[in-house]
Tab-separated table of C-alpha atoms and ligand atoms in Angstrom:
chain	number	residue	atom	x	y	z
A	3	UNK	CA	-63.619	32.997	33.395
A	4	UNK	CA	-63.561	29.707	33.356
A	5	UNK	CA	-60.269	27.647	35.244
A	6	UNK	CA	-59.177	26.920	32.462
A	7	UNK	CA	-58.955	29.538	30.414
A	8	UNK	CA	-56.101	30.657	32.691
A	9	UNK	CA	-54.220	28.672	31.188
A	10	UNK	CA	-54.938	29.514	27.625
A	11	UNK	CA	-51.289	30.950	25.783
A	12	UNK	CA	-53.187	34.169	25.425
A	13	UNK	CA	-56.292	34.744	27.103
A	14	UNK	CA	-56.850	37.958	25.676
A	15	UNK	CA	-57.388	36.564	21.695
A	16	UNK	CA	-58.698	33.018	22.733
A	17	UNK	CA	-62.084	32.072	23.857
A	18	UNK	CA	-61.810	28.349	25.505
A	19	UNK	CA	-65.179	26.385	23.288
A	20	UNK	CA	-64.187	22.942	24.685
A	21	UNK	CA	-61.819	20.300	26.323
A	22	UNK	CA	-61.554	16.451	26.296
A	23	UNK	CA	-59.731	14.945	28.875
A	24	UNK	CA	-57.804	11.537	28.574
A	25	UNK	CA	-56.652	10.453	32.236
A	26	UNK	CA	-55.191	6.638	30.652
A	27	UNK	CA	-53.539	8.651	28.127
A	28	UNK	CA	-52.599	11.476	29.432
A	29	UNK	CA	-53.890	13.732	27.142
A	30	UNK	CA	-55.985	17.205	27.356
A	31	UNK	CA	-57.222	18.930	24.306
A	32	UNK	CA	-58.818	22.394	24.569
A	33	UNK	CA	-60.120	23.324	21.509
A	34	UNK	CA	-60.198	27.103	21.341
A	35	UNK	CA	-61.432	30.373	19.138
A	36	UNK	CA	-59.659	33.244	17.999
A	37	UNK	CA	-61.894	36.489	19.581
A	38	UNK	CA	-60.369	38.446	17.366
A	39	UNK	CA	-62.877	40.575	14.541
A	40	UNK	CA	-60.422	41.453	11.884
A	41	UNK	CA	-57.361	40.482	10.709
A	42	UNK	CA	-54.337	42.152	9.284
A	43	UNK	CA	-52.648	40.893	5.723
A	44	UNK	CA	-48.921	40.115	6.206
A	45	UNK	CA	-48.430	41.294	3.214
A	46	UNK	CA	-49.691	45.566	2.886
A	47	UNK	CA	-50.950	45.650	6.873
A	48	UNK	CA	-54.485	46.353	5.583
A	49	UNK	CA	-57.165	45.377	8.074
A	50	UNK	CA	-60.294	43.658	7.352
A	51	UNK	CA	-63.156	42.151	8.487
A	52	UNK	CA	-64.587	39.860	5.374
A	53	UNK	CA	-64.036	36.072	6.267
A	54	UNK	CA	-63.177	33.769	3.697
A	55	UNK	CA	-63.257	30.357	5.397
A	56	UNK	CA	-62.517	29.268	9.073
A	57	UNK	CA	-60.410	25.949	9.968
A	58	UNK	CA	-58.456	24.382	12.682
A	59	UNK	CA	-54.523	24.038	13.365
A	60	UNK	CA	-52.989	21.376	16.195
A	61	UNK	CA	-50.967	23.230	17.985
A	62	UNK	CA	-48.698	20.860	21.105
A	63	UNK	CA	-48.781	23.309	24.090
A	64	UNK	CA	-46.410	23.283	27.469
A	65	UNK	CA	-48.319	20.217	29.462
A	66	UNK	CA	-50.312	20.725	32.433
A	67	UNK	CA	-49.611	19.215	35.546
A	68	UNK	CA	-49.036	14.857	34.557
A	69	UNK	CA	-51.198	16.237	31.420
A	70	UNK	CA	-49.745	16.681	27.875
A	71	UNK	CA	-51.523	19.413	26.287
A	72	UNK	CA	-52.863	19.613	22.714
A	73	UNK	CA	-54.607	23.018	21.043
A	74	UNK	CA	-57.220	22.895	18.404
A	75	UNK	CA	-57.300	26.614	17.522
A	76	UNK	CA	-59.889	27.365	14.943
A	77	UNK	CA	-58.923	30.914	13.524
A	78	UNK	CA	-60.058	32.735	10.073
A	79	UNK	CA	-58.998	32.631	6.132
A	80	UNK	CA	-59.804	36.788	5.554
A	81	UNK	CA	-59.892	38.214	2.107
A	82	UNK	CA	-57.564	41.833	1.918
A	83	UNK	CA	-59.795	43.905	0.461
A	84	UNK	CA	-56.784	46.553	-1.031
A	85	UNK	CA	-56.796	45.983	-4.768
A	86	UNK	CA	-53.260	47.031	-4.565
A	87	UNK	CA	-51.823	44.072	-2.498
A	88	UNK	CA	-50.930	40.498	-4.318
A	89	UNK	CA	-52.634	38.471	-1.903
A	90	UNK	CA	-56.209	37.931	-2.038
A	91	UNK	CA	-56.869	35.397	0.689
A	92	UNK	CA	-54.521	35.298	4.171
A	93	UNK	CA	-54.784	33.455	7.025
A	94	UNK	CA	-55.464	34.705	10.878
A	95	UNK	CA	-51.663	35.475	12.397
A	96	UNK	CA	-52.090	35.550	16.385
A	97	UNK	CA	-48.588	36.642	17.069
A	98	UNK	CA	-48.648	36.460	20.449
A	99	UNK	CA	-49.467	32.768	20.374
A	100	UNK	CA	-47.659	31.011	17.627
A	101	UNK	CA	-45.735	31.945	14.702
A	102	UNK	CA	-47.129	30.869	11.749
A	103	UNK	CA	-46.995	27.329	10.694
A	104	UNK	CA	-45.425	26.528	13.302
A	105	UNK	CA	-46.856	23.351	15.288
A	106	UNK	CA	-46.193	24.050	18.860
A	107	UNK	CA	-47.617	27.178	20.639
A	108	UNK	CA	-44.785	30.192	21.031
A	109	UNK	CA	-44.055	29.452	24.888
A	110	UNK	CA	-43.926	25.732	24.125
A	111	UNK	CA	-41.388	26.483	21.860
A	112	UNK	CA	-39.780	29.224	24.183
A	113	UNK	CA	-39.880	26.146	26.677
A	114	UNK	CA	-37.706	23.459	24.358
A	115	UNK	CA	-34.878	25.728	23.509
A	116	UNK	CA	-34.601	27.121	26.963
A	117	UNK	CA	-33.945	23.130	27.707
A	118	UNK	CA	-31.662	22.409	24.155
A	119	UNK	CA	-29.737	25.209	24.878
A	120	UNK	CA	-28.899	24.363	28.700
A	121	UNK	CA	-28.456	20.904	28.012
A	122	UNK	CA	-28.081	20.804	24.051
A	123	UNK	CA	-29.292	17.589	21.628
A	124	UNK	CA	-29.269	14.592	23.659
A	125	UNK	CA	-29.198	15.404	27.048
A	126	UNK	CA	-32.368	17.841	26.506
A	127	UNK	CA	-34.236	14.804	24.585
A	128	UNK	CA	-33.607	12.577	28.278
A	129	UNK	CA	-34.626	15.205	30.202
A	130	UNK	CA	-37.546	16.130	27.949
A	131	UNK	CA	-39.095	12.605	28.463
A	132	UNK	CA	-39.325	13.602	32.810
A	133	UNK	CA	-40.789	16.882	32.133
A	134	UNK	CA	-43.826	15.794	29.312
A	135	UNK	CA	-41.983	17.758	26.942
A	136	UNK	CA	-40.510	14.940	24.307
A	137	UNK	CA	-39.135	16.362	21.370
A	138	UNK	CA	-36.376	14.677	19.180
A	139	UNK	CA	-32.379	15.159	19.345
A	140	UNK	CA	-32.479	16.999	15.626
A	141	UNK	CA	-35.471	19.469	17.293
A	142	UNK	CA	-33.901	20.248	19.982
A	143	UNK	CA	-30.706	21.355	17.735
A	144	UNK	CA	-33.384	23.035	14.931
A	145	UNK	CA	-34.527	25.242	17.712
A	146	UNK	CA	-31.037	26.578	18.619
A	147	UNK	CA	-29.915	27.276	15.087
A	148	UNK	CA	-33.235	28.778	14.521
A	149	UNK	CA	-32.811	31.162	17.111
A	150	UNK	CA	-31.388	34.848	15.835
A	151	UNK	CA	-28.252	36.604	17.359
A	152	UNK	CA	-28.676	39.409	20.009
A	153	UNK	CA	-28.391	42.899	18.393
A	154	UNK	CA	-25.132	44.260	19.150
A	155	UNK	CA	-23.803	47.538	19.173
A	156	UNK	CA	-19.598	48.102	18.102
A	157	UNK	CA	-17.403	47.769	21.056
A	158	UNK	CA	-15.179	50.166	21.258
A	159	UNK	CA	-11.866	47.666	23.132
A	160	UNK	CA	-12.729	44.713	20.939
A	161	UNK	CA	-10.214	42.055	21.884
A	162	UNK	CA	-8.768	39.394	18.776
A	163	UNK	CA	-7.889	36.200	19.154
A	164	UNK	CA	-7.288	31.906	17.457
A	165	UNK	CA	-8.635	29.829	18.708
A	166	UNK	CA	-8.971	26.407	17.303
A	167	UNK	CA	-12.012	24.467	15.640
A	168	UNK	CA	-9.770	20.989	15.326
A	169	UNK	CA	-6.391	21.152	17.497
A	170	UNK	CA	-3.363	21.748	14.648
A	171	UNK	CA	-5.621	21.728	11.608
A	172	UNK	CA	-8.054	23.940	11.677
A	173	UNK	CA	-8.454	26.785	13.057
A	174	UNK	CA	-11.892	30.794	13.624
A	175	UNK	CA	-10.841	33.361	15.169
A	176	UNK	CA	-13.023	35.299	18.569
A	177	UNK	CA	-13.729	38.394	18.337
A	178	UNK	CA	-14.851	39.589	22.335
A	179	UNK	CA	-16.371	42.958	23.499
A	180	UNK	CA	-13.657	43.429	26.615
A	181	UNK	CA	-15.660	45.870	28.765
A	182	UNK	CA	-18.274	43.489	28.767
A	183	UNK	CA	-16.473	40.336	28.961
A	184	UNK	CA	-19.016	38.512	26.371
A	185	UNK	CA	-17.824	36.810	22.672
A	186	UNK	CA	-19.950	38.932	19.855
A	187	UNK	CA	-18.732	36.894	16.231
A	188	UNK	CA	-16.858	34.017	16.131
A	189	UNK	CA	-15.051	34.397	12.455
A	190	UNK	CA	-14.627	30.808	10.020
A	191	UNK	CA	-10.108	31.392	10.318
A	192	UNK	CA	-7.190	33.190	10.945
A	193	UNK	CA	-7.048	35.077	7.787
A	194	UNK	CA	-5.700	39.247	7.634
A	195	UNK	CA	-9.015	39.015	5.528
A	196	UNK	CA	-11.470	37.708	7.210
A	197	UNK	CA	-10.626	40.131	10.129
A	198	UNK	CA	-10.102	43.119	7.788
A	199	UNK	CA	-13.187	42.754	6.316
A	200	UNK	CA	-14.971	42.362	9.714
A	201	UNK	CA	-13.606	45.439	11.074
A	202	UNK	CA	-14.785	46.997	7.985
A	203	UNK	CA	-18.466	46.458	8.585
A	204	UNK	CA	-18.314	47.037	12.174
A	205	UNK	CA	-16.376	50.372	12.224
A	206	UNK	CA	-16.232	52.281	15.463
A	207	UNK	CA	-13.823	49.934	17.575
A	208	UNK	CA	-10.924	52.920	19.409
A	209	UNK	CA	-9.193	50.142	21.004
A	210	UNK	CA	-7.652	46.680	19.372
A	211	UNK	CA	-6.174	43.868	21.371
A	212	UNK	CA	-4.087	41.024	19.890
A	213	UNK	CA	-1.398	38.376	20.074
A	214	UNK	CA	1.324	39.321	18.421
A	215	UNK	CA	1.289	37.874	15.021
A	216	UNK	CA	1.847	39.423	11.831
A	217	UNK	CA	-1.090	38.226	10.689
A	218	UNK	CA	-3.637	39.925	13.139
A	219	UNK	CA	-1.738	43.360	13.234
A	220	UNK	CA	-2.140	42.698	8.766
A	221	UNK	CA	-6.037	42.556	8.992
A	222	UNK	CA	-6.079	45.407	11.986
A	223	UNK	CA	-4.377	48.004	9.478
A	224	UNK	CA	-6.585	47.374	6.360
A	225	UNK	CA	-9.607	46.771	8.421
A	226	UNK	CA	-9.454	49.770	11.329
A	227	UNK	CA	-6.200	51.262	10.707
A	228	UNK	CA	-7.179	54.366	12.846
A	229	UNK	CA	-7.474	51.983	16.054
A	230	UNK	CA	-4.540	51.458	18.189
A	231	UNK	CA	-3.157	48.523	18.168
A	232	UNK	CA	-2.345	46.613	22.527
A	233	UNK	CA	-0.704	43.324	22.443
A	234	UNK	CA	-2.483	41.426	24.906
A	235	UNK	CA	-1.663	40.976	28.362
A	236	UNK	CA	-1.845	36.729	28.631
A	237	UNK	CA	0.099	36.946	25.150
A	238	UNK	CA	2.715	38.996	26.829
A	239	UNK	CA	2.940	36.702	29.493
A	240	UNK	CA	3.121	34.200	27.250
A	241	UNK	CA	6.143	35.560	25.270
A	242	UNK	CA	8.124	36.122	28.330
A	243	UNK	CA	7.555	32.935	30.227
A	244	UNK	CA	8.771	31.387	26.614
A	245	UNK	CA	11.906	33.608	26.264
A	246	UNK	CA	12.755	32.790	30.173
A	247	UNK	CA	12.386	29.407	29.464
A	248	UNK	CA	14.709	29.767	26.222
A	249	UNK	CA	17.151	31.598	27.795
A	250	UNK	CA	17.733	29.417	31.260
A	251	UNK	CA	17.606	26.258	28.430
A	252	UNK	CA	20.505	27.563	27.356
A	253	UNK	CA	23.023	27.277	30.266
A	254	UNK	CA	22.351	24.232	31.542
A	255	UNK	CA	25.615	23.821	31.666
A	256	UNK	CA	26.309	26.797	33.740
A	257	UNK	CA	23.858	26.372	36.326
A	258	UNK	CA	25.425	22.284	36.946
A	259	UNK	CA	28.261	24.364	37.630
A	260	UNK	CA	26.869	26.873	40.204
A	261	UNK	CA	25.430	24.066	42.235
A	262	UNK	CA	28.238	21.475	42.114
A	263	UNK	CA	30.008	24.631	43.002
A	264	UNK	CA	27.944	24.861	46.299
A	265	UNK	CA	28.471	21.442	46.919
A	266	UNK	CA	30.958	20.509	49.264
A	267	UNK	CA	33.088	17.908	47.067
A	268	UNK	CA	32.377	14.528	49.559
A	269	UNK	CA	29.123	15.048	49.567
A	270	UNK	CA	26.928	12.137	48.274
A	271	UNK	CA	23.398	13.311	48.439
A	272	UNK	CA	20.857	10.621	50.350
A	273	UNK	CA	18.502	8.994	47.974
A	274	UNK	CA	14.987	10.830	50.315
A	275	UNK	CA	17.018	14.547	49.799
A	276	UNK	CA	15.677	15.060	45.976
A	277	UNK	CA	18.291	16.536	43.415
A	278	UNK	CA	17.094	20.776	43.211
A	279	UNK	CA	15.193	21.338	40.147
A	280	UNK	CA	16.774	23.433	37.083
A	281	UNK	CA	14.250	26.541	36.263
A	282	UNK	CA	13.848	24.261	32.919
A	283	UNK	CA	12.855	21.360	35.229
A	284	UNK	CA	10.249	23.498	36.967
A	285	UNK	CA	8.596	24.462	33.870
A	286	UNK	CA	8.243	20.981	32.411
A	287	UNK	CA	7.571	19.333	35.672
A	288	UNK	CA	5.056	21.819	35.898
A	289	UNK	CA	3.722	21.360	32.203
A	290	UNK	CA	3.235	17.347	33.183
A	291	UNK	CA	1.935	17.861	36.027
A	292	UNK	CA	-1.167	19.493	34.406
A	293	UNK	CA	-0.484	17.155	32.096
A	294	UNK	CA	-2.129	14.565	34.326
A	295	UNK	CA	-4.518	16.493	35.539
A	296	UNK	CA	-6.338	17.162	32.170
A	297	UNK	CA	-5.758	13.592	31.517
A	298	UNK	CA	-7.375	12.474	34.461
A	299	UNK	CA	-10.242	14.952	34.687
A	300	UNK	CA	-11.071	13.661	31.079
A	301	UNK	CA	-11.188	10.158	32.135
A	302	UNK	CA	-13.743	11.619	34.718
A	303	UNK	CA	-15.799	12.274	32.129
A	304	UNK	CA	-15.960	8.937	29.823
A	305	UNK	CA	-13.281	10.019	27.484
A	306	UNK	CA	-11.608	6.657	25.461
A	307	UNK	CA	-7.837	6.934	26.354
A	308	UNK	CA	-6.833	7.155	22.382
A	309	UNK	CA	-9.391	10.376	22.786
A	310	UNK	CA	-7.908	11.947	25.360
A	311	UNK	CA	-4.416	10.841	23.759
A	312	UNK	CA	-6.101	12.533	20.590
A	313	UNK	CA	-7.124	15.755	22.302
A	314	UNK	CA	-3.828	16.771	24.016
A	315	UNK	CA	-1.410	15.849	21.632
A	316	UNK	CA	0.370	12.762	23.381
A	317	UNK	CA	1.010	9.521	23.395
A	318	UNK	CA	-1.255	6.264	24.478
A	319	UNK	CA	1.444	4.624	25.883
A	320	UNK	CA	1.584	7.890	28.846
A	321	UNK	CA	-2.382	8.301	28.848
A	322	UNK	CA	-2.548	4.879	30.413
A	323	UNK	CA	0.858	5.855	32.992
A	324	UNK	CA	-1.222	8.295	33.954
A	325	UNK	CA	-3.660	6.826	34.711
A	326	UNK	CA	-2.547	3.905	36.589
A	327	UNK	CA	-1.085	6.858	39.243
A	328	UNK	CA	-3.884	7.494	42.044
A	329	UNK	CA	-0.952	10.431	42.715
A	330	UNK	CA	1.042	12.583	40.383
A	331	UNK	CA	4.191	10.515	38.531
A	332	UNK	CA	7.143	12.496	40.005
A	333	UNK	CA	10.351	12.784	37.965
A	334	UNK	CA	12.774	10.303	39.974
A	335	UNK	CA	16.592	12.294	39.830
A	336	UNK	CA	19.181	9.487	39.640
A	337	UNK	CA	21.276	9.385	43.215
A	338	UNK	CA	24.229	11.344	42.823
A	339	UNK	CA	27.754	9.554	43.815
A	340	UNK	CA	31.222	10.920	43.341
A	341	UNK	CA	32.823	10.074	40.472
A	342	UNK	CA	29.983	7.940	38.712
A	343	UNK	CA	30.978	6.080	35.219
A	344	UNK	CA	27.968	8.635	33.685
A	345	UNK	CA	29.648	12.242	35.477
A	346	UNK	CA	31.264	12.675	31.409
A	347	UNK	CA	28.045	12.203	29.437
A	348	UNK	CA	25.408	13.947	32.083
A	349	UNK	CA	25.634	17.731	30.118
A	350	UNK	CA	25.000	15.800	27.172
A	351	UNK	CA	22.328	13.509	28.665
A	352	UNK	CA	20.072	16.611	30.953
A	353	UNK	CA	20.030	18.653	27.040
A	354	UNK	CA	18.951	15.392	25.938
A	355	UNK	CA	16.062	15.368	28.401
A	356	UNK	CA	15.026	19.054	28.293
A	357	UNK	CA	14.758	18.370	24.879
A	358	UNK	CA	12.318	15.387	24.970
A	359	UNK	CA	9.414	14.723	27.239
A	360	UNK	CA	9.690	12.684	29.904
A	361	UNK	CA	7.173	9.130	29.456
A	362	UNK	CA	5.377	8.395	32.826
B	27	ZN	ZN1	-52.609	42.600	1.337
């Protein structure tokens, strides 16, 4: 076997006829022919050895070192001898090497697909230029779109939740196999009917986990009435958090009185001692801190200020302010003095503060 034959896509069905190498343009061309004596009709699957004609297919293949590799493949056209078959003539297929009609070998297409799956369109183009695997952005994206979905069994425990296609405007539904922790389907909306249809088409789910919305409950009752429905942990904790926040929020004045009762009458808080934060203020601070970190993270990824503001649903001025601070800007508590003229309005102002996200 000639050395170059080891590099052929499938040496068992191909024979190398000759090769050319152009050192200047870094291109190599291998001319190969099929060694299959018979062809299999793609319509009726009957075998035939009666050749109609021969023709050449030019295929791009994986690069060899610094050389781009082109394979000129000589294949046959066969007559189908099955008289009941509608196909009279068919072209020889080499399924291990190349798909029908394709202009790339299978292994080269697989390499491009792997790059596209890892990097997406634009970055795949940039890496491809370095790897001698050049293709356009659209080609990379088409390769991904052409992939078939892996076959999955209907899961026993299924998680259902919504996700934002565009936050505040358009939502879809994601279905997750909670035993393998793999997403298995995306539904185009979050309507009960869509979920019910999907569950009916894939019977056998035993446990359904969901948020506490009535829509999904209705979809599950319709689509899989025999399955047990459970509230998922995330939404239970989230609901608890919201409830506690609401409960504390309504009692600011009580917290204030408790705080005043514990503070000696004549005490004046020094500027460096921060005012103790009320529970709702603790939550607010955590939310602000999270926002602050998200703003900086998005900016580092190169997003524009208006895009960050849009994405996080906040004002551009706040984004500017957050970006101008290298460390998290704490909300500055006022210095309390006995008998301040502000005292009569303090509870009112605190309520306002709780209701409005402070800027900066
Ligand atoms: Zn046939």
